[in-house]
PDB file of C-alpha atoms in Angstrom:
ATOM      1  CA  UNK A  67      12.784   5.253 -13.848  1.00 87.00           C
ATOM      2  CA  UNK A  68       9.491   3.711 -13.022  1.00 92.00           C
ATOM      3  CA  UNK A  69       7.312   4.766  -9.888  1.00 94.00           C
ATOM      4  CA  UNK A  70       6.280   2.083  -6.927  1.00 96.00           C
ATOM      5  CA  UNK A  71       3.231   3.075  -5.653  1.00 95.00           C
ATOM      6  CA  UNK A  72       1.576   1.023  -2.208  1.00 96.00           C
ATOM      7  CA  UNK A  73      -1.812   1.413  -1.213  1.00 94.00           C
ATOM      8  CA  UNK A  74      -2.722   0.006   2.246  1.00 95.00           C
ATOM      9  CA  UNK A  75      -6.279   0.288   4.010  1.00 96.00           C
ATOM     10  CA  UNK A  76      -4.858   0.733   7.736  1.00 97.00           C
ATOM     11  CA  UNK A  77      -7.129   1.659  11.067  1.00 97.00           C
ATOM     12  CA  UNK A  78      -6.139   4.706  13.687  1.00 97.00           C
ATOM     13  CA  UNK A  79      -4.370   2.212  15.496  1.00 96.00           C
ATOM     14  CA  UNK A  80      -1.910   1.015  12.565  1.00 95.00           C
ATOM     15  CA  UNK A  81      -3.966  -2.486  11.671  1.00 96.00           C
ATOM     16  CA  UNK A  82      -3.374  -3.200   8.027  1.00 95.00           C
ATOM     17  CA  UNK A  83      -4.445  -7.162   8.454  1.00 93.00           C
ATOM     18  CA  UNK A  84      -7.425  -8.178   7.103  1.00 92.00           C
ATOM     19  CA  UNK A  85      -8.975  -5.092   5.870  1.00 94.00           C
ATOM     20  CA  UNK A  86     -11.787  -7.064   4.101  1.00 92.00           C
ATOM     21  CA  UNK A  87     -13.436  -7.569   8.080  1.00 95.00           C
ATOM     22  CA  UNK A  88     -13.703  -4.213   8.746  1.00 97.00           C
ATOM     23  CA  UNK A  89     -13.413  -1.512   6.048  1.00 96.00           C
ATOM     24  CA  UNK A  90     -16.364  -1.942   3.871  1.00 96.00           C
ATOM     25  CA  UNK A  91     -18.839   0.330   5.981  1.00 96.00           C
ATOM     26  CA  UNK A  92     -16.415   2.572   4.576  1.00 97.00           C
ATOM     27  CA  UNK A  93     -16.038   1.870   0.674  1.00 96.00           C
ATOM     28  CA  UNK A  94     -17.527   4.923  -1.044  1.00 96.00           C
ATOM     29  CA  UNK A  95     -16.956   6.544  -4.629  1.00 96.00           C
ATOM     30  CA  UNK A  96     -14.581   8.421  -3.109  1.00 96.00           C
ATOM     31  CA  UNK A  97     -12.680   5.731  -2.182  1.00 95.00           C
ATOM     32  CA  UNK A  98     -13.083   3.675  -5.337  1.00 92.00           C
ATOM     33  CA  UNK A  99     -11.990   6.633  -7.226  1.00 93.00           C
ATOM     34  CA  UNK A 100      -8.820   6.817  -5.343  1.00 93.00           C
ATOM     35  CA  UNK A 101      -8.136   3.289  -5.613  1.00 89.00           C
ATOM     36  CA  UNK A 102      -8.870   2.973  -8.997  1.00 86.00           C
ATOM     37  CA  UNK A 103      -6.606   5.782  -9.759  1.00 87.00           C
ATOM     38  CA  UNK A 104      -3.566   4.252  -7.802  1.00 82.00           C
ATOM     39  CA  UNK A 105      -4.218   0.729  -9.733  1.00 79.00           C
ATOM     40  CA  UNK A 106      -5.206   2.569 -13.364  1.00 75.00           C
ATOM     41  CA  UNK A 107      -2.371   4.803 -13.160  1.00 77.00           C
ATOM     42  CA  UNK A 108       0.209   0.887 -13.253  1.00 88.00           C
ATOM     43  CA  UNK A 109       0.581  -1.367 -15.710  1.00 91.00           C
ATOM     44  CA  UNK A 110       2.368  -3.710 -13.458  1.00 94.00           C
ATOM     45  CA  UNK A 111       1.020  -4.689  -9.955  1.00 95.00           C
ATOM     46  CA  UNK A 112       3.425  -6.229  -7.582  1.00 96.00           C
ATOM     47  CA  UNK A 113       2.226  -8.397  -4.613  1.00 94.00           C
ATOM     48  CA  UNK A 114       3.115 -10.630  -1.832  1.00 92.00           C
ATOM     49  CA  UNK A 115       2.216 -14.088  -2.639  1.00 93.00           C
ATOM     50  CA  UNK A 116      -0.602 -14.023   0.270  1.00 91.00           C
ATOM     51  CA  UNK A 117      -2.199 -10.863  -1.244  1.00 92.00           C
ATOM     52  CA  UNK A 118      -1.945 -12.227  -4.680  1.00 93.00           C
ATOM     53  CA  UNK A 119      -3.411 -15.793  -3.773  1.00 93.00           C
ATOM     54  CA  UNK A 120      -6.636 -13.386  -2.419  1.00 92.00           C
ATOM     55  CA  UNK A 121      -6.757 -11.603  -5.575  1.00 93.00           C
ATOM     56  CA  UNK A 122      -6.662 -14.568  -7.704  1.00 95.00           C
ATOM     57  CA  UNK A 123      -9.306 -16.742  -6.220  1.00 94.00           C
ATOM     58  CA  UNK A 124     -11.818 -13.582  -6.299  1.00 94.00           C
ATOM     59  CA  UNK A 125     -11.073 -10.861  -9.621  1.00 94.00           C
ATOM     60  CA  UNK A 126     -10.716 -13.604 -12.517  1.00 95.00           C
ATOM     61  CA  UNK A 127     -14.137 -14.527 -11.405  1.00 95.00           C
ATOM     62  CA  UNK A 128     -15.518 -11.666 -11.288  1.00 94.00           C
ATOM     63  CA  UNK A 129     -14.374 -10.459 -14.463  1.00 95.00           C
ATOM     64  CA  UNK A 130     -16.180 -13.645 -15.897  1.00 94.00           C
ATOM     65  CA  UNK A 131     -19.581 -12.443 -14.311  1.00 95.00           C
ATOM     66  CA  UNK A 132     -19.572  -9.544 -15.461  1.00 94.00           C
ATOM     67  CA  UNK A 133     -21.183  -8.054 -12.930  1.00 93.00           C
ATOM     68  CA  UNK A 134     -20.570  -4.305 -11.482  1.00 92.00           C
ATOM     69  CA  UNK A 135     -17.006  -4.982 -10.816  1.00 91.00           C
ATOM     70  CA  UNK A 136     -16.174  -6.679 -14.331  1.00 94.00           C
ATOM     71  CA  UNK A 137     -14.467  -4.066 -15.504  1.00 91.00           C
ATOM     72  CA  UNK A 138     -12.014  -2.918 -12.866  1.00 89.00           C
ATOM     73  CA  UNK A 139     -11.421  -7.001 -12.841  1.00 91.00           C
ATOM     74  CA  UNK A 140     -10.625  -6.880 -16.555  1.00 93.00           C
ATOM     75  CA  UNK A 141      -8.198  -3.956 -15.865  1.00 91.00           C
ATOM     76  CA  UNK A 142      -6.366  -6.219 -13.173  1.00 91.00           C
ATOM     77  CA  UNK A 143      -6.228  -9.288 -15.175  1.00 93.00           C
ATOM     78  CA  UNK A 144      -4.652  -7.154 -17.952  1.00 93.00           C
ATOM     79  CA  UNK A 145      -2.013  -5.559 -16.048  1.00 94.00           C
ATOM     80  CA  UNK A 146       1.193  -7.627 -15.634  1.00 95.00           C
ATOM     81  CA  UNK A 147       1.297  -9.493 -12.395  1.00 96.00           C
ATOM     82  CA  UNK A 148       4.495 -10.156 -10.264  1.00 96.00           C
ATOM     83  CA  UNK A 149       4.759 -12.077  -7.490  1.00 96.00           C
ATOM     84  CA  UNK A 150       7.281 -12.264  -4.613  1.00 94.00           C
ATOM     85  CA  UNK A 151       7.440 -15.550  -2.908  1.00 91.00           C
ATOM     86  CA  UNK A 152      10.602 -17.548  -1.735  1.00 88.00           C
ATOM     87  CA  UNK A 153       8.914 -21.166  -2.828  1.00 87.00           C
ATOM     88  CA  UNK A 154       7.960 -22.029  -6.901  1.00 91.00           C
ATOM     89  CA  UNK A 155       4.399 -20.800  -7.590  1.00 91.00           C
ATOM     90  CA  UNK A 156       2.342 -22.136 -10.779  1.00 91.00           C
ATOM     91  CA  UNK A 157      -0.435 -19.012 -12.277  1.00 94.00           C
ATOM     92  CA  UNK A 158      -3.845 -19.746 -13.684  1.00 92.00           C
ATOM     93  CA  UNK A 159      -4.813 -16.046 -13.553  1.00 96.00           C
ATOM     94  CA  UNK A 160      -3.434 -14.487 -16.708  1.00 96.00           C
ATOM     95  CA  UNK A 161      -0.181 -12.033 -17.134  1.00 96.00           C
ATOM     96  CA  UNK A 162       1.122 -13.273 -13.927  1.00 96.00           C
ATOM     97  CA  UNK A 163       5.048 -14.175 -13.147  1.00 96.00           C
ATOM     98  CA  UNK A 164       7.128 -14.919 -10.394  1.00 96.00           C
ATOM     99  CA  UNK A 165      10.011 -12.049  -9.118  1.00 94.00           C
ATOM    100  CA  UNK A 166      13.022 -14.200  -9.018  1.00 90.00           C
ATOM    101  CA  UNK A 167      15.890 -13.469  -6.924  1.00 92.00           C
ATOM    102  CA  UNK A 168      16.716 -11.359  -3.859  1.00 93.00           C
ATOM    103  CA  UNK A 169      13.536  -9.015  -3.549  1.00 95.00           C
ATOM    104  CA  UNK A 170      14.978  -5.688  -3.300  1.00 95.00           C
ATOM    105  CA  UNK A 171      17.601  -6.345  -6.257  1.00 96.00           C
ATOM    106  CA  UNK A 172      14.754  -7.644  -8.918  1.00 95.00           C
ATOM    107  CA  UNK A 173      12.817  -5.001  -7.424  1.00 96.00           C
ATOM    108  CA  UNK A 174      15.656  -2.294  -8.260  1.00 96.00           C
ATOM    109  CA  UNK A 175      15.889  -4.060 -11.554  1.00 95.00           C
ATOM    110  CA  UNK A 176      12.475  -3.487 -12.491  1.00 94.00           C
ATOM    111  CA  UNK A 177      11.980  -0.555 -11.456  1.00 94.00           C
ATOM    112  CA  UNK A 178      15.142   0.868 -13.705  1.00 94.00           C
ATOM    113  CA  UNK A 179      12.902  -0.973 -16.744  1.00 92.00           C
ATOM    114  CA  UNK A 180      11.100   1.140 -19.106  1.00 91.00           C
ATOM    115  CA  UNK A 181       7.368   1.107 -18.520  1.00 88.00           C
ATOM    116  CA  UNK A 182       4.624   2.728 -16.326  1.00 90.00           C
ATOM    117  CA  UNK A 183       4.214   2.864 -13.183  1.00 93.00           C
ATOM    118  CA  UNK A 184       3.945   0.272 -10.613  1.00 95.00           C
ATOM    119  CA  UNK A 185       1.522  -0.897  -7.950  1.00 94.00           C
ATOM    120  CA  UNK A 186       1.135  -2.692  -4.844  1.00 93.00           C
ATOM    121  CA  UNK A 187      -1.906  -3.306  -3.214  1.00 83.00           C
ATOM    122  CA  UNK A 188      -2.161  -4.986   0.413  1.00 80.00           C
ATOM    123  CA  UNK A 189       1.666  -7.173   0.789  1.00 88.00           C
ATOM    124  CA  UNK A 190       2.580  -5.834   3.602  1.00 92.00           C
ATOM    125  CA  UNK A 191       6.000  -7.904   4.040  1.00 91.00           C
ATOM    126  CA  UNK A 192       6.705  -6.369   0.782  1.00 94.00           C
ATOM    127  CA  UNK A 193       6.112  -2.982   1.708  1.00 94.00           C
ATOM    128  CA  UNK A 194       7.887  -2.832   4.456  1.00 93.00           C
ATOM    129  CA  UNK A 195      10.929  -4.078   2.899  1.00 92.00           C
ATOM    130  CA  UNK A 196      10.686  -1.023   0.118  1.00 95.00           C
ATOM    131  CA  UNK A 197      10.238   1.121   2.240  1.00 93.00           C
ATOM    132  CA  UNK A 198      13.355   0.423   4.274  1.00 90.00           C
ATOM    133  CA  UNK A 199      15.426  -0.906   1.267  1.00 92.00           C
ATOM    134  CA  UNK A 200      14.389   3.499  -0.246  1.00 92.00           C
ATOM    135  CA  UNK A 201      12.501   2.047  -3.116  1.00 95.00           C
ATOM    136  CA  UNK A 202       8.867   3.135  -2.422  1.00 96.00           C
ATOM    137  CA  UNK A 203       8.064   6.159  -4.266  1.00 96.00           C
ATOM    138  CA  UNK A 204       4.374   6.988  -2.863  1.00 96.00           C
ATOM    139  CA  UNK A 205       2.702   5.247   0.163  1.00 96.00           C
ATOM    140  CA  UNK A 206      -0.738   5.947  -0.173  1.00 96.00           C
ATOM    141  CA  UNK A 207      -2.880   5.447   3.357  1.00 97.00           C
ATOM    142  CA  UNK A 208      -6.321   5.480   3.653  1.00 97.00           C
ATOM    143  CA  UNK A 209      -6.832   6.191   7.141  1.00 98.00           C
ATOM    144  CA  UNK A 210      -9.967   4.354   8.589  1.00 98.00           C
ATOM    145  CA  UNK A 211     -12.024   6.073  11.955  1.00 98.00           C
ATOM    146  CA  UNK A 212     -11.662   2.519  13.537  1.00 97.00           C
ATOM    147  CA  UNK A 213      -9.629   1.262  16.092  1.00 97.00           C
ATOM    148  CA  UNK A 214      -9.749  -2.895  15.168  1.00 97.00           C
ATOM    149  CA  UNK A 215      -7.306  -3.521  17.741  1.00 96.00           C
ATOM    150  CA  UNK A 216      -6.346  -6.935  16.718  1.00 95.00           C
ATOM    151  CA  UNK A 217      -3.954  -7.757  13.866  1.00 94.00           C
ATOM    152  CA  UNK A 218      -0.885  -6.927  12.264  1.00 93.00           C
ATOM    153  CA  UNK A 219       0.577  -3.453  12.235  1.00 94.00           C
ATOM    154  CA  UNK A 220       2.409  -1.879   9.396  1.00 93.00           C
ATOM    155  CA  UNK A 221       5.131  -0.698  11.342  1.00 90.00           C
ATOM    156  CA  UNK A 222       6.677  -3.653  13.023  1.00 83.00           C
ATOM    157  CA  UNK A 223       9.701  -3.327  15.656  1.00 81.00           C
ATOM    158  CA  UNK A 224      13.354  -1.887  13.749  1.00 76.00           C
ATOM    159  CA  UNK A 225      15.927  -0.477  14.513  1.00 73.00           C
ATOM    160  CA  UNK A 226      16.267   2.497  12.371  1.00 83.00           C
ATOM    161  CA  UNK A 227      13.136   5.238  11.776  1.00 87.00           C
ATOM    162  CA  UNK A 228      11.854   5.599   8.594  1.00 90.00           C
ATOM    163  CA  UNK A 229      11.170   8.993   7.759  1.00 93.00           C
ATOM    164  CA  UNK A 230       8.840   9.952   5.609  1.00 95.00           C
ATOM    165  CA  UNK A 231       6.444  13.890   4.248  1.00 96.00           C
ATOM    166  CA  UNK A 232       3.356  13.896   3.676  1.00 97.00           C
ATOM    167  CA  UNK A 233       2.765  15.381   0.089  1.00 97.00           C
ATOM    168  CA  UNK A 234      -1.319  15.338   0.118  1.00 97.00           C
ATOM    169  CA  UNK A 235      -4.167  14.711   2.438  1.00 98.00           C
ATOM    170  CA  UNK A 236      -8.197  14.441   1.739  1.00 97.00           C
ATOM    171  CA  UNK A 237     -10.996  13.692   4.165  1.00 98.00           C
ATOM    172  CA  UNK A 238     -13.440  11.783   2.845  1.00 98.00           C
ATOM    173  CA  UNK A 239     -17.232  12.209   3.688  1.00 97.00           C
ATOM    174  CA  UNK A 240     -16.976   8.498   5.683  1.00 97.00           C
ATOM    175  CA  UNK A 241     -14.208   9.774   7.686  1.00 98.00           C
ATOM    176  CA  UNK A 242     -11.381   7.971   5.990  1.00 98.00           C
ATOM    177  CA  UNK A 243      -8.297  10.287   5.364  1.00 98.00           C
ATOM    178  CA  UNK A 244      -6.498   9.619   2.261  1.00 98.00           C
ATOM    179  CA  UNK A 245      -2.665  10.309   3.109  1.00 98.00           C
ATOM    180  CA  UNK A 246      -0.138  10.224   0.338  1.00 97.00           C
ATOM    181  CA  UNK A 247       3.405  10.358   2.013  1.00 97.00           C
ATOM    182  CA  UNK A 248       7.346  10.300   0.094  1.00 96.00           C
ATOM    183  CA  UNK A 249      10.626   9.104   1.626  1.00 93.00           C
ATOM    184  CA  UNK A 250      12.030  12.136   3.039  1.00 92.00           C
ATOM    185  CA  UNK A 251      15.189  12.935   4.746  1.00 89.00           C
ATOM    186  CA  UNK A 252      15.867  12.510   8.597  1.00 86.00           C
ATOM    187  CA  UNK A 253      14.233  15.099  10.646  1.00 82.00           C
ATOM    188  CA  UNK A 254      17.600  15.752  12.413  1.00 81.00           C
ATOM    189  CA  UNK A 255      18.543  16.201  16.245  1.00 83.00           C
ATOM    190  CA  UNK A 256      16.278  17.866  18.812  1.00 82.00           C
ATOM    191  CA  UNK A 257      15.581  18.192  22.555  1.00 88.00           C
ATOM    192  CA  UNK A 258      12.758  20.134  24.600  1.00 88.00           C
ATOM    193  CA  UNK A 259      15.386  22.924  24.291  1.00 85.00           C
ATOM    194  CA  UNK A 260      14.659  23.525  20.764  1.00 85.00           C
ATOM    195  CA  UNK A 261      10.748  23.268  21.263  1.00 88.00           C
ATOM    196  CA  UNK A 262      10.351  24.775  24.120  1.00 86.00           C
ATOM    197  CA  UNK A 263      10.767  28.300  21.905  1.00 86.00           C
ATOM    198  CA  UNK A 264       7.324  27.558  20.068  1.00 88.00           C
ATOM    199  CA  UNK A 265       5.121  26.982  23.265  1.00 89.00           C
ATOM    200  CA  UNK A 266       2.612  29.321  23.410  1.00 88.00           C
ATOM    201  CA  UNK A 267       2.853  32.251  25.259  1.00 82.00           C
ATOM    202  CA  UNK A 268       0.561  32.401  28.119  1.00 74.00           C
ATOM    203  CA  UNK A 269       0.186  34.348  31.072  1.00 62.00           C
ATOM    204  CA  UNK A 270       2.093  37.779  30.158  1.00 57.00           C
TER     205      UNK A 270
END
């Protein structure tokens, strides 16, 4: 079974929106390693049709210039491109397709293909519905010291948690914490009762 992968840049109050306004100051090698790594490691990259229109009028470009960035935009254009949109959509950017159907069966569908693994970058409508559909394997946050305080959270209102472990963390010299989380199980029932017995022990 194939592995879905999200990466999100997201602020210390929860804004994933527009990440291009305000996280640059931040972009170091550190972070271009890690991002590289969660696109290199997929030879499919799935995206919301907003995130995807973004990515298409900038990387094919760029690969043509042949600049800096020409080769990480080579690598994208190469990778197989799937897009989720409820309305027909027409590609000029190469190895791209429209995900037909309900979104979290053609998800479950691909996923059960054989292949590598598979990436999302930005989509956060998409996200959000893996996540609480169980299909997200990795949610990879990098953690900005910013608070934008404007703009679309990744956690909207719901009615059921979504519980999740955190299964690596690194701080990187800008600040930004890189936070890998998993679907985990519920937590469980608890009250002050059951805390109360780790308080620390003062005045005895």
């Amino acid at each position: 079974m194939r592995k879905i992968t999200a990466g999100l840049f997201i602020s210390l109050d929860g804004v994933v929106e527009a990440p291009d306004q305000w996280h640059f100051p931040y972009f170091n090698d550190e972070m271009g390693e890690a991002v590289g790594a969660m696109l290199g490691a997929a030879d499919t990259v799935l995206f919301g049709r907003k995130t995807y229109d973004s990515f298409a009028g900038a990387w094919p470009e760029r690969e043509v210039a042949g600049g800096e960035d020409a080769g990480f935009a080579k690598t994208l254009g190469g990778a197989r491109k799937i897009v989720a949109s409820n309305r027909k959509l027409e590609f000029t950017w190469r190895n791209s397709e429209q995900l037909e159907g309900d979104l979290v069966d053609a998800v479950t569908a691909l996923k059960n293909e054989s292949g590598g693994d598979i990436s999302l970058s930005g989509s956060i409508s998409v996200v959000r519905q893996l996540l609480a559909a169980g299909l997200l394997d990795e949610l990879h946050l990098l953690v900005h010291p910013l608070a934008v305080r404007k703009g679309m959270r990744l956690f909207d209102e719901g009615e059921s948690p979504i519980p999740l472990r955190l299964i690596s963390s690194e701080a990187f010299q800008t600040g930004v914490l890189h936070l890998v989380y998993a679907p985990a199980e519920p937590a469980g029932d608890g009250a002050y009762d059951d805390a109360k017995e780790h308080l620390p022990r003062t005045g005895q």
